[in-house]
Each structure stands twice: as C-alpha cells, then as structure tokens.
mmCIF file of N, CA and C in Angstrom:
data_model
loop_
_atom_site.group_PDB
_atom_site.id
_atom_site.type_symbol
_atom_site.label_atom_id
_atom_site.label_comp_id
_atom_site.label_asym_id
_atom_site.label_seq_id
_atom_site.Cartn_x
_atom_site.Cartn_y
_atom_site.Cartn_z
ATOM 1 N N UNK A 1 0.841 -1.168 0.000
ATOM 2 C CA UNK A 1 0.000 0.000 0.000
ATOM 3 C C UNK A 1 0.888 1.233 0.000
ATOM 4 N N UNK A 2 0.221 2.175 -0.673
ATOM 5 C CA UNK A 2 1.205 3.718 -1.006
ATOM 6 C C UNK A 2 1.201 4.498 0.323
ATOM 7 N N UNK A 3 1.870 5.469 0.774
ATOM 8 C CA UNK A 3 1.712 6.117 1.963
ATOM 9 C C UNK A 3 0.455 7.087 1.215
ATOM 10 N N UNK A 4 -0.151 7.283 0.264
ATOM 11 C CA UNK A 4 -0.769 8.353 -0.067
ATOM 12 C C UNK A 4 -2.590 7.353 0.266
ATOM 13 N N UNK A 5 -2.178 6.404 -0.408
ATOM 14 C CA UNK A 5 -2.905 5.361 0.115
ATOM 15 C C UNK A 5 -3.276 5.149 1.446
ATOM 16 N N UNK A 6 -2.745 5.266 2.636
ATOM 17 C CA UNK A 6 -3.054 5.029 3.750
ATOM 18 C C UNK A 6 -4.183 6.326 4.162
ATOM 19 N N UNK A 7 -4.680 5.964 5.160
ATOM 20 C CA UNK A 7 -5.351 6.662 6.030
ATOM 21 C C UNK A 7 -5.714 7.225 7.017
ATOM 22 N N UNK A 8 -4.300 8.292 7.254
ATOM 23 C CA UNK A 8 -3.881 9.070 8.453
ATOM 24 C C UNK A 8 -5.167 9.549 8.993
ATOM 25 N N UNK A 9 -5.267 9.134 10.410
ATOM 26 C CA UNK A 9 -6.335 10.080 11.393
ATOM 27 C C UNK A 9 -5.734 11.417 11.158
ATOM 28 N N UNK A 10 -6.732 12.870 11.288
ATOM 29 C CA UNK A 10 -6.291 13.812 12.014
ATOM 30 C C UNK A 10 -6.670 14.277 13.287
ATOM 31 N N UNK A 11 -7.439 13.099 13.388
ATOM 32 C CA UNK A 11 -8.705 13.716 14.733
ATOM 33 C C UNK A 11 -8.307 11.779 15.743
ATOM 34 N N UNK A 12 -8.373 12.466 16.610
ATOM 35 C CA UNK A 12 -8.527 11.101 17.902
ATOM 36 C C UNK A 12 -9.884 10.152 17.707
ATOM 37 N N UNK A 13 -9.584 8.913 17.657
ATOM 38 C CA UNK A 13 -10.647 8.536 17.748
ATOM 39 C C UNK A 13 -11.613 7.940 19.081
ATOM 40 N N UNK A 14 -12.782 8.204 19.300
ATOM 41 C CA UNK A 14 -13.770 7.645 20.610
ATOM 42 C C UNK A 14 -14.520 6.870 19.919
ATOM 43 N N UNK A 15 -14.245 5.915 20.813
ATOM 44 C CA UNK A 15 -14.632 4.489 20.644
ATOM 45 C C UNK A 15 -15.789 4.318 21.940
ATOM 46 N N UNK A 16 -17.100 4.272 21.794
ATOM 47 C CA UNK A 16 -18.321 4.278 22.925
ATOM 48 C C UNK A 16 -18.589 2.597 22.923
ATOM 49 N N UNK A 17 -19.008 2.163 24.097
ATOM 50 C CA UNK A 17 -19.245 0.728 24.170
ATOM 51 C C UNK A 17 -20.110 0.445 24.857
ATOM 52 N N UNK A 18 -20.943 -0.535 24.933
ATOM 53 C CA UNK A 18 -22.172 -1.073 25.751
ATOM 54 C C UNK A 18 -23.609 -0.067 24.927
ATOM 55 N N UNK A 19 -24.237 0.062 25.817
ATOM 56 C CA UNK A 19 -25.427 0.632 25.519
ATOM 57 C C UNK A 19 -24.962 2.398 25.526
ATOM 58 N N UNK A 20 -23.844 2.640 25.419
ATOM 59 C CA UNK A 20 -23.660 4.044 25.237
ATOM 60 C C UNK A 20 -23.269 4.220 23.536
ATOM 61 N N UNK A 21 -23.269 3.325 22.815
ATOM 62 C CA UNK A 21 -22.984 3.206 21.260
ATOM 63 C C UNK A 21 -24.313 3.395 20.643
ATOM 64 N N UNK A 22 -25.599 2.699 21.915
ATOM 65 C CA UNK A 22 -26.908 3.053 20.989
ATOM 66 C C UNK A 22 -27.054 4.566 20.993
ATOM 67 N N UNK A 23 -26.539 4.922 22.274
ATOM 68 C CA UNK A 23 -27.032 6.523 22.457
ATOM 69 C C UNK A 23 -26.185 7.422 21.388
ATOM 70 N N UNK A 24 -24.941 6.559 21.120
ATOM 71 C CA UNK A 24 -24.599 7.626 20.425
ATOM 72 C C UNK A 24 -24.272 7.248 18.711
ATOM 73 N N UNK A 25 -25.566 6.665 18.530
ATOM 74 C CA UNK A 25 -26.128 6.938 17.119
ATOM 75 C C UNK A 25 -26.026 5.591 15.994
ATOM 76 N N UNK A 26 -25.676 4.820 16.834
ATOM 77 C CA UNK A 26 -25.609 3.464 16.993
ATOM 78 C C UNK A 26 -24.287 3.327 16.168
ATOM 79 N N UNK A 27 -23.257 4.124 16.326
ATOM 80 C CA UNK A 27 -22.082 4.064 15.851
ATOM 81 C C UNK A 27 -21.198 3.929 17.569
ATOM 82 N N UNK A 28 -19.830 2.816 16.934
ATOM 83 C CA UNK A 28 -19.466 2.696 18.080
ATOM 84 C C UNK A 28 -17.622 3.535 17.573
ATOM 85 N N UNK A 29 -17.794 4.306 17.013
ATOM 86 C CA UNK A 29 -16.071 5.123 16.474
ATOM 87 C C UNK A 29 -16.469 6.233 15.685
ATOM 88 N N UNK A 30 -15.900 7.127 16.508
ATOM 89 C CA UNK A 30 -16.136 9.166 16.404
ATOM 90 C C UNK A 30 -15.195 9.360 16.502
ATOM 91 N N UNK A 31 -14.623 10.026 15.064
ATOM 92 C CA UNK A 31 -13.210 10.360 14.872
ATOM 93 C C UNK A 31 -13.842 12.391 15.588
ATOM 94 N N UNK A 32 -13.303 13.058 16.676
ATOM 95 C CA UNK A 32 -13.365 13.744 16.941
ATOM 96 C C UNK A 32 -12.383 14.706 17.781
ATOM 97 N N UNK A 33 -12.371 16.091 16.933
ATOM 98 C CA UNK A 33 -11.051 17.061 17.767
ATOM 99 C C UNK A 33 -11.428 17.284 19.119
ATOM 100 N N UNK A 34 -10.429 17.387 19.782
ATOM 101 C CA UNK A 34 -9.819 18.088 21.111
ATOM 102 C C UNK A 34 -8.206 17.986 21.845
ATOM 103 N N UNK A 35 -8.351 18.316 22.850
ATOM 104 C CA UNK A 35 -6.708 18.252 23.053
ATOM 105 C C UNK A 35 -6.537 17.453 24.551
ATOM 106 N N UNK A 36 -7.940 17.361 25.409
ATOM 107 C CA UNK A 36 -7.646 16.467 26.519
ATOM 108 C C UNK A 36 -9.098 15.624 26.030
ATOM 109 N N UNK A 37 -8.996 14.601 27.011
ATOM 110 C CA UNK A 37 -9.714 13.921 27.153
ATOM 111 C C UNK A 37 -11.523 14.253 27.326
ATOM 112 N N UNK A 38 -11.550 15.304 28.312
ATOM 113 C CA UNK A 38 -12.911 16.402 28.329
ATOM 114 C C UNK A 38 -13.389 16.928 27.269
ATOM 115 N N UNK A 39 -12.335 17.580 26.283
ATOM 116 C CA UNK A 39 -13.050 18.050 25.024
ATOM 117 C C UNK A 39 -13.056 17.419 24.719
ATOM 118 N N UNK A 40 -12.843 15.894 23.952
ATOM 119 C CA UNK A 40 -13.512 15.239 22.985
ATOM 120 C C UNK A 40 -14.392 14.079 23.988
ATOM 121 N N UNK A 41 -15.191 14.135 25.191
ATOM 122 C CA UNK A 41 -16.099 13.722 25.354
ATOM 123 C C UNK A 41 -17.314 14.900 25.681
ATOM 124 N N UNK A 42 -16.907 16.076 25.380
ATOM 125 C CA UNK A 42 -17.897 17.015 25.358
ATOM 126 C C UNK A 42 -18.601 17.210 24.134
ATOM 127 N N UNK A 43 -17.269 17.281 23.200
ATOM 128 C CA UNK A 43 -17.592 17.018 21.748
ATOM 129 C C UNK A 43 -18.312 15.758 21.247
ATOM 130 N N UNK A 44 -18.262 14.715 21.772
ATOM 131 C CA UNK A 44 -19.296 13.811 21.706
ATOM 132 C C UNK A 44 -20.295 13.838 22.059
ATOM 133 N N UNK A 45 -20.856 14.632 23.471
ATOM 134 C CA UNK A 45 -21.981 14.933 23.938
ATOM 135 C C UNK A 45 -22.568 15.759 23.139
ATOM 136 N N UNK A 46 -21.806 17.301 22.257
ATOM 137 C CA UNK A 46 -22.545 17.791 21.527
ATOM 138 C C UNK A 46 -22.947 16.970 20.590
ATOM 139 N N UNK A 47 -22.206 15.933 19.745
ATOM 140 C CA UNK A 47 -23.067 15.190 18.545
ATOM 141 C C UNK A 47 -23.680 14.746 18.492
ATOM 142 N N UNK A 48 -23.983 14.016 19.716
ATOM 143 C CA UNK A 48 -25.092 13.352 20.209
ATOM 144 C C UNK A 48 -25.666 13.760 21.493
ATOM 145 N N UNK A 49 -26.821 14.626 21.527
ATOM 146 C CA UNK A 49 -27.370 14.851 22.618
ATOM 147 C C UNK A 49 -27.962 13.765 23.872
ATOM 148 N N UNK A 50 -28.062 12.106 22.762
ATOM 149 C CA UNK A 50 -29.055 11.419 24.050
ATOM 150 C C UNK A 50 -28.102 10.853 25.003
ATOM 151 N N UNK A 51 -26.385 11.130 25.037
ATOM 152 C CA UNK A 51 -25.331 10.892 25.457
ATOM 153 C C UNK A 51 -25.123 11.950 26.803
ATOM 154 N N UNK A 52 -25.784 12.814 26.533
ATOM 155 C CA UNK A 52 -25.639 13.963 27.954
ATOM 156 C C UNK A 52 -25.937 13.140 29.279
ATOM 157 N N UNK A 53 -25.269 13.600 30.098
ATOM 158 C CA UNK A 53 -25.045 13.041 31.355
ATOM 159 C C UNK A 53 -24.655 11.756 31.792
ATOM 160 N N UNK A 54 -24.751 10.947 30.530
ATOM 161 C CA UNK A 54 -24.112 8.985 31.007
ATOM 162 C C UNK A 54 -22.964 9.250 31.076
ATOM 163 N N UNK A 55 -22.155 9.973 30.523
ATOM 164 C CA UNK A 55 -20.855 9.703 30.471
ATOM 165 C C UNK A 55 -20.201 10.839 31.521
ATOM 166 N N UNK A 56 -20.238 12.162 31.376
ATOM 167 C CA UNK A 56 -19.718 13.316 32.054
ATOM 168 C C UNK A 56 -21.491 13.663 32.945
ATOM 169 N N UNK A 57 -20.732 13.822 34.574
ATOM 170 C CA UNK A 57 -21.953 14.128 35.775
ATOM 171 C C UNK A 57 -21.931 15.668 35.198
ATOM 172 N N UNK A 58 -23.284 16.524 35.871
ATOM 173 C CA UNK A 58 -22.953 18.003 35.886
ATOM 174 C C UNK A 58 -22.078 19.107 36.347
ATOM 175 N N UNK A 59 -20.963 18.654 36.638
ATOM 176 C CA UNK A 59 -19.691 19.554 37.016
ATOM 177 C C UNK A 59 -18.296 19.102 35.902
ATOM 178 N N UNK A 60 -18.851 18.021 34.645
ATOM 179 C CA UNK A 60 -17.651 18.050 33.875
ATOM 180 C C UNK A 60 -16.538 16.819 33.813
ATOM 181 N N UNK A 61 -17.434 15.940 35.124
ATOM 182 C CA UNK A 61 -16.618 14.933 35.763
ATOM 183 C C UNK A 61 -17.099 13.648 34.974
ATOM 184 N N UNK A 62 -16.017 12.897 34.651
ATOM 185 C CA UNK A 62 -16.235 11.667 34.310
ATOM 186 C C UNK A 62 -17.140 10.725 35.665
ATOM 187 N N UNK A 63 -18.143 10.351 34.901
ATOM 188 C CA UNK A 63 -18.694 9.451 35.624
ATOM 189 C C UNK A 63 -18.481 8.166 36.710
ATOM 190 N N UNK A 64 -17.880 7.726 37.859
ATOM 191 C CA UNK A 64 -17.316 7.049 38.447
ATOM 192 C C UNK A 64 -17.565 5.587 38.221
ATOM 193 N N UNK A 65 -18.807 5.256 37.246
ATOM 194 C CA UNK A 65 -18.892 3.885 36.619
ATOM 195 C C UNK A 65 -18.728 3.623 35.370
ATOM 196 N N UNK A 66 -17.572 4.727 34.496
ATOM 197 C CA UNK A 66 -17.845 5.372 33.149
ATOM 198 C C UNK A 66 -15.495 4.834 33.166
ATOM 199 N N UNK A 67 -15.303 3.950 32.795
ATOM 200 C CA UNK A 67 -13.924 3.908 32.408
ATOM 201 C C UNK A 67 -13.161 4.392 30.984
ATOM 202 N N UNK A 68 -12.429 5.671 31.196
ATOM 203 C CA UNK A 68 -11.744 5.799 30.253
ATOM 204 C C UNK A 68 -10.141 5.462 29.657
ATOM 205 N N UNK A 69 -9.947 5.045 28.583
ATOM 206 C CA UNK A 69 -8.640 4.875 28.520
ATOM 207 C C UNK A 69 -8.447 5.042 27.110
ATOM 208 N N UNK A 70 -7.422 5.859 27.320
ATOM 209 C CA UNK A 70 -6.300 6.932 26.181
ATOM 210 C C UNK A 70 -5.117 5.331 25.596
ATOM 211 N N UNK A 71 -5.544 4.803 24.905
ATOM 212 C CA UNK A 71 -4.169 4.192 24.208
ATOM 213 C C UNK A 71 -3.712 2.795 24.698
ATOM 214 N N UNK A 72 -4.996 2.946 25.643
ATOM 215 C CA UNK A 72 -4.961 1.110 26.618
ATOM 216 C C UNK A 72 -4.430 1.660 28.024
ATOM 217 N N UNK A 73 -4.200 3.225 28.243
ATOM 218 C CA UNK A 73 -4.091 3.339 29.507
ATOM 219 C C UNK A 73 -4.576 3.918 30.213
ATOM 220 N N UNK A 74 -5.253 4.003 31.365
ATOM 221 C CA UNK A 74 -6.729 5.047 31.789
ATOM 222 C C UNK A 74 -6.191 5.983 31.856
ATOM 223 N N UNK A 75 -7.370 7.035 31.710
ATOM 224 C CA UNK A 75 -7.595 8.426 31.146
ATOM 225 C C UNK A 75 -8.072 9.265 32.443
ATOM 226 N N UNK A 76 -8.099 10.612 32.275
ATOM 227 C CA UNK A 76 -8.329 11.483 33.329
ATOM 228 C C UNK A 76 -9.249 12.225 32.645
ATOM 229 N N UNK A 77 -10.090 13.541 32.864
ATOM 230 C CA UNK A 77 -10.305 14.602 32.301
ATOM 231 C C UNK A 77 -9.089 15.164 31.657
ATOM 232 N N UNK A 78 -8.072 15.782 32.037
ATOM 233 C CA UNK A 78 -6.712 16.202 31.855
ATOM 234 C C UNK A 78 -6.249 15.323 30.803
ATOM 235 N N UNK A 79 -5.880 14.390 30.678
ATOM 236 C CA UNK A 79 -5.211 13.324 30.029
ATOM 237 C C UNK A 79 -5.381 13.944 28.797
ATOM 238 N N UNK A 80 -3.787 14.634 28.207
ATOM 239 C CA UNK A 80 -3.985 15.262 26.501
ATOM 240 C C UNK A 80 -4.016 13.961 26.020
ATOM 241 N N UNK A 81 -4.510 14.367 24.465
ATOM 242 C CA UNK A 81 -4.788 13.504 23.654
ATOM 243 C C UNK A 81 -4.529 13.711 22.212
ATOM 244 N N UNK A 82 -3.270 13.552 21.566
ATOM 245 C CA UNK A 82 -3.244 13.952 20.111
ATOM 246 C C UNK A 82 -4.170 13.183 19.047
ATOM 247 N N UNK A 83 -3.604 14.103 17.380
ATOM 248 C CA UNK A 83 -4.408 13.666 16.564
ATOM 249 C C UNK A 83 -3.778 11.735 16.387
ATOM 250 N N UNK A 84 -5.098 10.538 16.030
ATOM 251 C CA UNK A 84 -4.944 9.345 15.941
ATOM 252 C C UNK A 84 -4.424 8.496 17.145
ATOM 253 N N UNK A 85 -4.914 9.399 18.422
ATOM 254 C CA UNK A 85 -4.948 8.877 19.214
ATOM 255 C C UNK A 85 -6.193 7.926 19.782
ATOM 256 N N UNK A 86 -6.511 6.883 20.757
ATOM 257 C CA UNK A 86 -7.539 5.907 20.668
ATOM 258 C C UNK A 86 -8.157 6.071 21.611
ATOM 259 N N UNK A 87 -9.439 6.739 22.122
ATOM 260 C CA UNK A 87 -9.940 6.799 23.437
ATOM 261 C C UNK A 87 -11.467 5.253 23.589
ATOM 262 N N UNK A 88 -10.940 5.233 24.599
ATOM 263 C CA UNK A 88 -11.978 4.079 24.909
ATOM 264 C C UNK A 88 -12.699 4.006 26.279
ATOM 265 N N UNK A 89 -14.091 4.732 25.557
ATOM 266 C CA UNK A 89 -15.116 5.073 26.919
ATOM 267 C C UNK A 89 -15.881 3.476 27.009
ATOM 268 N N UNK A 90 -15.435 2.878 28.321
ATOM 269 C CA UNK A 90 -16.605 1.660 28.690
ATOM 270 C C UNK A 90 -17.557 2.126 29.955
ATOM 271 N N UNK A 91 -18.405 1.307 30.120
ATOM 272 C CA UNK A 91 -19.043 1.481 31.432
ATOM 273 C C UNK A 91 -19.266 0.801 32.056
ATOM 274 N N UNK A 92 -19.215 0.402 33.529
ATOM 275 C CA UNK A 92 -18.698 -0.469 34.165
ATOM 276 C C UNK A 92 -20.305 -1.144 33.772
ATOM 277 N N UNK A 93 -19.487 -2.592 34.473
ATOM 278 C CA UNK A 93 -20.904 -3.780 33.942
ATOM 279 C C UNK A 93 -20.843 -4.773 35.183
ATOM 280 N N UNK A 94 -22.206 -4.613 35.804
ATOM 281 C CA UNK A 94 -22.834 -5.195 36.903
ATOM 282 C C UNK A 94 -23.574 -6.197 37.115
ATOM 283 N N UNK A 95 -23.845 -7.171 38.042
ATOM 284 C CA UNK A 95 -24.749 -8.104 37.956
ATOM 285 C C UNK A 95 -24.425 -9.093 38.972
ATOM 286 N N UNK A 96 -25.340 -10.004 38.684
ATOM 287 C CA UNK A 96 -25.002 -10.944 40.183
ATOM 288 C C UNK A 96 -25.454 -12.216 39.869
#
C-alpha cells in the first residue's frame, strides 16, 4: 500500500461501548477534535445529545462507573490527547 494510500487520522478517535454506542447513534467510532480527554467527550456529547449526562456528571466529571482509557491506559479529564490517538469510553458492567 502507497503512503498516499493510507489513512492518516487527524482527529482522535472515541470508541463508545455497551449501551452508550446506541445513544450515540448506533455508531461505536467518532473520529473527533480536542486536546484532553474532556473536550472530545464534550464534543461527543454535543453530537449526540441522548449521550448527555451517562458519560460526564454536571460539574464536567467523568462518571465514576464510566472507564476511560487513552491508548490502553486510563484516562483522566486532563489526560492530553493527540491527533490518531484511541480513546476508549466503557461502562462499568454489573450483575449478580
């Protein structure tokens, strides 16, 4: 394959999983800008509105049953994030 051929990200990609992929449009990979971890799950919340509040509480905070990880390694709000980088929002999974 040509390098012209390939298919450089310029944008990070979010990867949503479980029942947060239906909410967000039944796509589970949103190539989307930001520079930490917060903007591009805010930026996901704007694309998809039925995503508001599962993931980020009302002060901005990642959700405490909501796991993120930048590249296979957990994520913060803070946690920068360049372009073709891999974010992976899960949510924790319960039962008995």
């Amino acid at each position: 394959m040509s390098v012209s051929a390939r298919r450089i990200p310029l944008m990070a990609v979010v990867c949503v999983r479980g029942p947060l992929c239906k909410l967000a449009g039944g796509r589970a990979e949103h190539e989307l800008e930001g520079a930490t971890v917060l903007e591009l799950l805010r930026a996901l919340e704007r694309g998809h509105s039925d995503l508001g509040g599962w993931i980020l509480d009302e002060r901005g905070v990642i959700r405490r049953h909501i796991g993120v990880f930048v590249n296979g390694e957990r994520g913060r709000e803070s946690t920068a994030v360049r372009a073709a980088d891999r974010v992976e929002v899960v949510p924790a999974i319960t039962g008995g």
